[in-house]
């Protein structure tokens, strides 16, 4: 691996990791992605001073969550600016980012896990995509332990998943309301951090083509999930997120170590 290039520690299927990847890609910041399996990630994230993924390890310190990584990308942007220079627009962007981190990310994740945990082969394929060989070899033994841990950690039940879907719909309604005046992007005339945060964190309920990690394709999703995803894709906020993926998601190819 090149000496000074930053390392982004991720899960292939995580939408918070996608937010970080997208921010770095959009800003034109160099990095190498290092994907890990759930549970095995901790050894690496702890060593970098963090816990969850994503973590960005850089020569001038580490960023241990997606918000920190987004700010790092904005500060080191070589391509497009991610944060508006106008201070009012900037604070609206950061407020929206926090809102999506809190109100969309956890609920989209819980609903999608509820749909996908009963089809472990599909979920396992996503989780193992691009991980190093040593981790891929232990995946058949590790992932059967990980799946019930996910169910417990996120308190996934039919009722909690249904409530989470309602939360997602509330966020989609708020986004639709913002877009109702015909604006192209959430905050100002340019694509930026609020837009990519929304689209990345909505990925588990939209299964967007162009996701930079690994998500099931819509055609492969279980029928009840497919029906909801198709419905959400046709809402104004869902169509907006898919449009952002089409027009603005340009992942570069990052070699796995
Ligand atoms: N607030 C964090 C949330 C990150 C997060 O929830 N990461 C999940 C994957 S989507 C994770 O790492 N879970 C395992 C763990 O917490 O150790 C961020 O924005 O980075």
Short mmCIF file of C-alpha atoms and ligand atoms in Angstrom, two decimals:
data_model
loop_
_atom_site.label_atom_id
_atom_site.label_comp_id
_atom_site.label_asym_id
_atom_site.label_seq_id
_atom_site.Cartn_x
_atom_site.Cartn_y
_atom_site.Cartn_z
CA UNK A 1 0.00 0.00 0.00
CA UNK A 2 1.34 3.50 -0.82
CA UNK A 3 3.09 4.97 2.24
CA UNK A 4 1.13 8.10 3.10
CA UNK A 5 -2.28 7.32 1.67
CA UNK A 6 -5.14 7.43 4.18
CA UNK A 7 -6.91 4.16 5.04
CA UNK A 8 -10.69 4.01 5.29
CA UNK A 9 -11.81 1.13 7.53
CA UNK A 10 -15.28 -0.04 6.51
CA UNK A 11 -17.96 -2.70 6.26
CA UNK A 12 -18.83 -3.32 2.59
CA UNK A 13 -22.57 -3.09 3.24
CA UNK A 14 -22.65 -0.14 5.67
CA UNK A 15 -24.44 3.05 4.66
CA UNK A 16 -22.44 5.21 7.09
CA UNK A 17 -19.32 3.86 5.36
CA UNK A 18 -20.89 4.76 2.03
CA UNK A 19 -21.41 8.32 3.28
CA UNK A 20 -17.68 8.52 4.12
CA UNK A 21 -16.60 6.93 0.80
CA UNK A 22 -18.86 9.24 -1.18
CA UNK A 23 -17.56 12.34 0.66
CA UNK A 24 -13.93 11.36 -0.02
CA UNK A 25 -14.66 10.42 -3.64
CA UNK A 26 -16.61 13.63 -4.33
CA UNK A 27 -13.88 15.74 -2.76
CA UNK A 28 -11.15 13.94 -4.74
CA UNK A 29 -9.26 12.86 -1.60
CA UNK A 30 -6.98 9.83 -2.04
CA UNK A 31 -7.49 6.84 0.23
CA UNK A 32 -7.40 3.09 0.26
CA UNK A 33 -10.48 1.25 1.50
CA UNK A 34 -9.88 -1.58 3.97
CA UNK A 35 -13.02 -3.67 4.42
CA UNK A 36 -13.59 -5.85 7.46
CA UNK A 37 -16.17 -8.29 8.69
CA UNK A 38 -18.36 -7.23 11.64
CA UNK A 39 -16.64 -8.22 14.94
CA UNK A 40 -13.22 -8.47 13.27
CA UNK A 41 -13.35 -4.72 12.57
CA UNK A 42 -12.93 -3.87 16.26
CA UNK A 43 -9.27 -4.89 16.41
CA UNK A 44 -8.53 -2.39 13.63
CA UNK A 45 -10.84 0.44 14.68
CA UNK A 46 -9.65 0.27 18.32
CA UNK A 47 -6.06 0.46 17.21
CA UNK A 48 -7.04 3.68 15.40
CA UNK A 49 -8.76 5.09 18.51
CA UNK A 50 -12.32 4.33 17.39
CA UNK A 51 -15.03 1.70 17.68
CA UNK A 52 -17.58 1.60 14.88
CA UNK A 53 -16.84 1.92 11.17
CA UNK A 54 -16.13 4.06 9.23
CA UNK A 55 -12.73 5.17 10.55
CA UNK A 56 -10.27 7.17 8.48
CA UNK A 57 -6.60 6.69 9.39
CA UNK A 58 -4.50 9.60 8.12
CA UNK A 59 -0.98 10.90 8.60
CA UNK A 60 -2.39 13.87 10.53
CA UNK A 61 -4.67 11.97 12.92
CA UNK A 62 -7.65 9.67 12.66
CA UNK A 63 -11.35 10.42 12.16
CA UNK A 64 -13.55 7.95 13.99
CA UNK A 65 -17.00 8.60 12.53
CA UNK A 66 -18.64 9.56 9.25
CA UNK A 67 -19.20 13.18 10.33
CA UNK A 68 -15.49 13.62 11.12
CA UNK A 69 -14.54 11.99 7.82
CA UNK A 70 -16.92 14.26 5.91
CA UNK A 71 -15.31 17.31 7.53
CA UNK A 72 -11.85 15.95 6.71
CA UNK A 73 -12.93 15.46 3.08
CA UNK A 74 -14.33 19.01 2.97
CA UNK A 75 -11.11 20.46 4.41
CA UNK A 76 -8.88 18.53 1.96
CA UNK A 77 -11.14 18.77 -1.11
CA UNK A 78 -9.26 18.81 -4.39
CA UNK A 79 -12.32 18.40 -6.62
CA UNK A 80 -15.58 19.97 -5.45
CA UNK A 81 -16.23 21.82 -2.17
CA UNK A 82 -18.54 19.71 -0.02
CA UNK A 83 -19.61 22.46 2.36
CA UNK A 84 -21.01 25.81 1.23
CA UNK A 85 -18.88 28.91 1.87
CA UNK A 86 -22.00 30.93 2.75
CA UNK A 87 -22.25 30.60 6.55
CA UNK A 88 -26.04 30.27 6.65
CA UNK A 89 -25.98 27.53 4.02
CA UNK A 90 -23.11 25.86 5.81
CA UNK A 91 -24.98 25.67 9.10
CA UNK A 92 -28.13 24.40 7.35
CA UNK A 93 -25.99 21.70 5.70
CA UNK A 94 -24.52 20.61 9.02
CA UNK A 95 -27.96 20.59 10.66
CA UNK A 96 -29.35 18.43 7.86
CA UNK A 97 -26.37 16.09 8.08
CA UNK A 98 -26.98 15.60 11.81
CA UNK A 99 -30.69 15.13 11.23
CA UNK A 100 -30.09 12.38 8.64
CA UNK A 101 -27.40 10.74 10.83
CA UNK A 102 -29.83 10.57 13.73
CA UNK A 103 -33.27 10.12 12.17
CA UNK A 104 -32.59 8.27 8.93
CA UNK A 105 -29.44 6.13 9.26
CA UNK A 106 -30.44 3.96 12.26
CA UNK A 107 -34.03 3.46 11.05
CA UNK A 108 -33.17 2.61 7.44
CA UNK A 109 -30.64 0.10 8.79
CA UNK A 110 -33.01 -1.56 11.23
CA UNK A 111 -35.74 -1.98 8.61
CA UNK A 112 -33.33 -3.40 6.00
CA UNK A 113 -31.76 -5.85 8.46
CA UNK A 114 -35.21 -7.09 9.42
CA UNK A 115 -35.86 -7.85 5.73
CA UNK A 116 -32.43 -9.35 4.99
CA UNK A 117 -31.53 -11.33 8.11
CA UNK A 118 -33.88 -14.17 7.07
CA UNK A 119 -31.90 -14.52 3.79
CA UNK A 120 -28.41 -14.95 5.21
CA UNK A 121 -26.75 -15.96 1.95
CA UNK A 122 -27.52 -12.61 0.38
CA UNK A 123 -26.44 -10.63 3.44
CA UNK A 124 -23.25 -12.69 3.80
CA UNK A 125 -22.36 -12.03 0.16
CA UNK A 126 -22.62 -8.29 0.80
CA UNK A 127 -20.69 -8.41 4.08
CA UNK A 128 -17.81 -10.40 2.60
CA UNK A 129 -17.47 -8.40 -0.64
CA UNK A 130 -13.90 -7.14 -0.91
CA UNK A 131 -12.67 -8.28 2.51
CA UNK A 132 -9.17 -9.75 2.70
CA UNK A 133 -8.75 -13.49 2.13
CA UNK A 134 -8.05 -14.35 5.78
CA UNK A 135 -11.39 -12.80 6.81
CA UNK A 136 -13.28 -14.38 3.92
CA UNK A 137 -12.07 -17.78 5.08
CA UNK A 138 -13.49 -17.36 8.59
CA UNK A 139 -16.77 -15.79 7.39
CA UNK A 140 -18.73 -19.10 7.25
CA UNK A 141 -18.01 -19.62 10.97
CA UNK A 142 -18.22 -16.01 12.10
CA UNK A 143 -21.33 -14.68 10.33
CA UNK A 144 -23.76 -17.19 11.94
CA UNK A 145 -22.63 -15.65 15.26
CA UNK A 146 -22.84 -12.09 13.94
CA UNK A 147 -26.42 -12.30 12.64
CA UNK A 148 -28.14 -12.88 16.02
CA UNK A 149 -25.86 -10.23 17.54
CA UNK A 150 -27.14 -7.72 14.98
CA UNK A 151 -30.73 -8.66 15.78
CA UNK A 152 -30.11 -8.08 19.49
CA UNK A 153 -27.95 -4.97 19.17
CA UNK A 154 -30.48 -3.12 17.03
CA UNK A 155 -33.51 -4.61 18.85
CA UNK A 156 -34.97 -5.85 15.59
CA UNK A 157 -38.54 -7.11 15.87
CA UNK A 158 -41.47 -6.88 13.44
CA UNK A 159 -42.89 -3.99 15.51
CA UNK A 160 -39.62 -2.05 15.83
CA UNK A 161 -38.92 -2.48 12.09
CA UNK A 162 -42.41 -1.17 11.26
CA UNK A 163 -41.80 1.87 13.49
CA UNK A 164 -38.45 2.43 11.80
CA UNK A 165 -40.09 2.41 8.39
CA UNK A 166 -42.45 5.13 9.66
CA UNK A 167 -39.41 7.19 10.75
CA UNK A 168 -37.89 6.76 7.29
CA UNK A 169 -41.13 7.94 5.71
CA UNK A 170 -41.16 11.02 7.97
CA UNK A 171 -37.65 11.93 6.85
CA UNK A 172 -38.62 11.33 3.21
CA UNK A 173 -41.62 13.64 3.71
CA UNK A 174 -39.37 16.36 5.20
CA UNK A 175 -37.00 16.05 2.24
CA UNK A 176 -39.91 16.21 -0.21
CA UNK A 177 -41.15 19.36 1.50
CA UNK A 178 -37.73 20.99 1.07
CA UNK A 179 -37.64 20.03 -2.58
CA UNK A 180 -41.22 21.18 -3.25
CA UNK A 181 -40.11 24.65 -4.40
CA UNK A 182 -38.34 23.04 -7.36
CA UNK A 183 -34.76 23.32 -6.04
CA UNK A 184 -32.23 20.87 -7.46
CA UNK A 185 -30.32 20.24 -4.22
CA UNK A 186 -31.17 20.34 -0.55
CA UNK A 187 -29.31 23.47 0.48
CA UNK A 188 -27.99 25.64 -2.32
CA UNK A 189 -27.49 25.48 -6.08
CA UNK A 190 -24.62 22.97 -5.78
CA UNK A 191 -24.53 19.29 -4.88
CA UNK A 192 -22.95 18.91 -1.45
CA UNK A 193 -22.66 17.21 1.93
CA UNK A 194 -26.37 17.29 2.82
CA UNK A 195 -27.30 15.64 -0.48
CA UNK A 196 -24.77 12.83 -0.29
CA UNK A 197 -25.56 12.19 3.38
CA UNK A 198 -29.24 11.81 2.57
CA UNK A 199 -28.68 9.53 -0.44
CA UNK A 200 -26.08 7.33 1.28
CA UNK A 201 -28.11 6.88 4.47
CA UNK A 202 -31.26 6.13 2.46
CA UNK A 203 -29.44 3.36 0.55
CA UNK A 204 -30.71 0.44 2.68
CA UNK A 205 -34.32 1.33 1.79
CA UNK A 206 -33.64 2.19 -1.88
CA UNK A 207 -30.92 -0.33 -2.87
CA UNK A 208 -29.57 2.24 -5.34
CA UNK A 209 -27.60 1.15 -8.40
CA UNK A 210 -24.15 2.73 -8.01
CA UNK A 211 -23.79 2.08 -4.24
CA UNK A 212 -20.04 2.18 -3.63
CA UNK A 213 -19.93 -0.84 -1.30
CA UNK A 214 -22.11 -3.95 -1.56
CA UNK A 215 -25.93 -3.98 -1.41
CA UNK A 216 -28.36 -6.53 -2.84
CA UNK A 217 -29.76 -5.64 -6.27
CA UNK A 218 -33.47 -4.80 -6.23
CA UNK A 219 -34.27 -7.90 -8.34
CA UNK A 220 -32.57 -10.16 -5.77
CA UNK A 221 -34.26 -8.70 -2.69
CA UNK A 222 -36.99 -10.76 -1.00
CA UNK A 223 -40.44 -9.94 -2.42
CA UNK A 224 -41.83 -7.96 0.57
CA UNK A 225 -38.67 -5.84 0.70
CA UNK A 226 -38.73 -5.33 -3.06
CA UNK A 227 -42.31 -4.04 -2.90
CA UNK A 228 -41.44 -1.43 -0.24
CA UNK A 229 -38.24 -0.38 -2.00
CA UNK A 230 -40.10 0.05 -5.28
CA UNK A 231 -42.72 2.17 -3.51
CA UNK A 232 -40.11 4.34 -1.75
CA UNK A 233 -38.19 4.79 -5.01
CA UNK A 234 -41.22 6.47 -6.56
CA UNK A 235 -41.61 9.05 -3.78
CA UNK A 236 -40.11 12.51 -4.47
CA UNK A 237 -37.34 11.95 -1.90
CA UNK A 238 -36.61 8.43 -3.18
CA UNK A 239 -36.43 9.63 -6.78
CA UNK A 240 -34.19 12.51 -5.64
CA UNK A 241 -31.74 10.10 -3.95
CA UNK A 242 -31.63 7.81 -7.00
CA UNK A 243 -30.98 10.87 -9.20
CA UNK A 244 -28.07 11.87 -6.93
CA UNK A 245 -26.62 8.37 -7.34
CA UNK A 246 -27.02 8.57 -11.11
CA UNK A 247 -25.54 12.02 -11.51
CA UNK A 248 -23.05 12.38 -8.68
CA UNK A 249 -21.81 9.00 -7.47
CA UNK A 250 -18.52 8.43 -9.22
CA UNK A 251 -16.62 5.90 -7.14
CA UNK A 252 -12.97 5.55 -8.00
CA UNK A 253 -11.54 2.06 -7.86
CA UNK A 254 -9.72 1.60 -4.62
CA UNK A 255 -7.53 -1.47 -4.26
CA UNK A 256 -8.17 -3.54 -1.16
CA UNK A 257 -4.95 -4.13 0.75
N1 LIG B 1 -22.32 7.72 14.12
C1 LIG B 1 -21.50 6.74 13.46
C2 LIG B 1 -22.34 5.51 13.19
C3 LIG B 1 -21.54 4.42 12.55
C4 LIG B 1 -22.20 3.07 12.66
O1 LIG B 1 -23.32 2.93 13.22
N2 LIG B 1 -21.50 2.04 12.18
C5 LIG B 1 -21.96 0.67 12.22
C6 LIG B 1 -22.03 0.11 10.82
S1 LIG B 1 -23.34 0.88 9.90
C7 LIG B 1 -20.94 -0.15 13.01
O2 LIG B 1 -19.76 0.05 12.90
N3 LIG B 1 -21.42 -1.09 13.83
C8 LIG B 1 -20.53 -1.98 14.57
C9 LIG B 1 -19.95 -1.32 15.78
O3 LIG B 1 -20.50 -0.33 16.30
O4 LIG B 1 -18.90 -1.81 16.26
C10 LIG B 1 -20.93 7.35 12.17
O5 LIG B 1 -21.57 8.27 11.65
O6 LIG B 1 -19.86 6.93 11.74
#
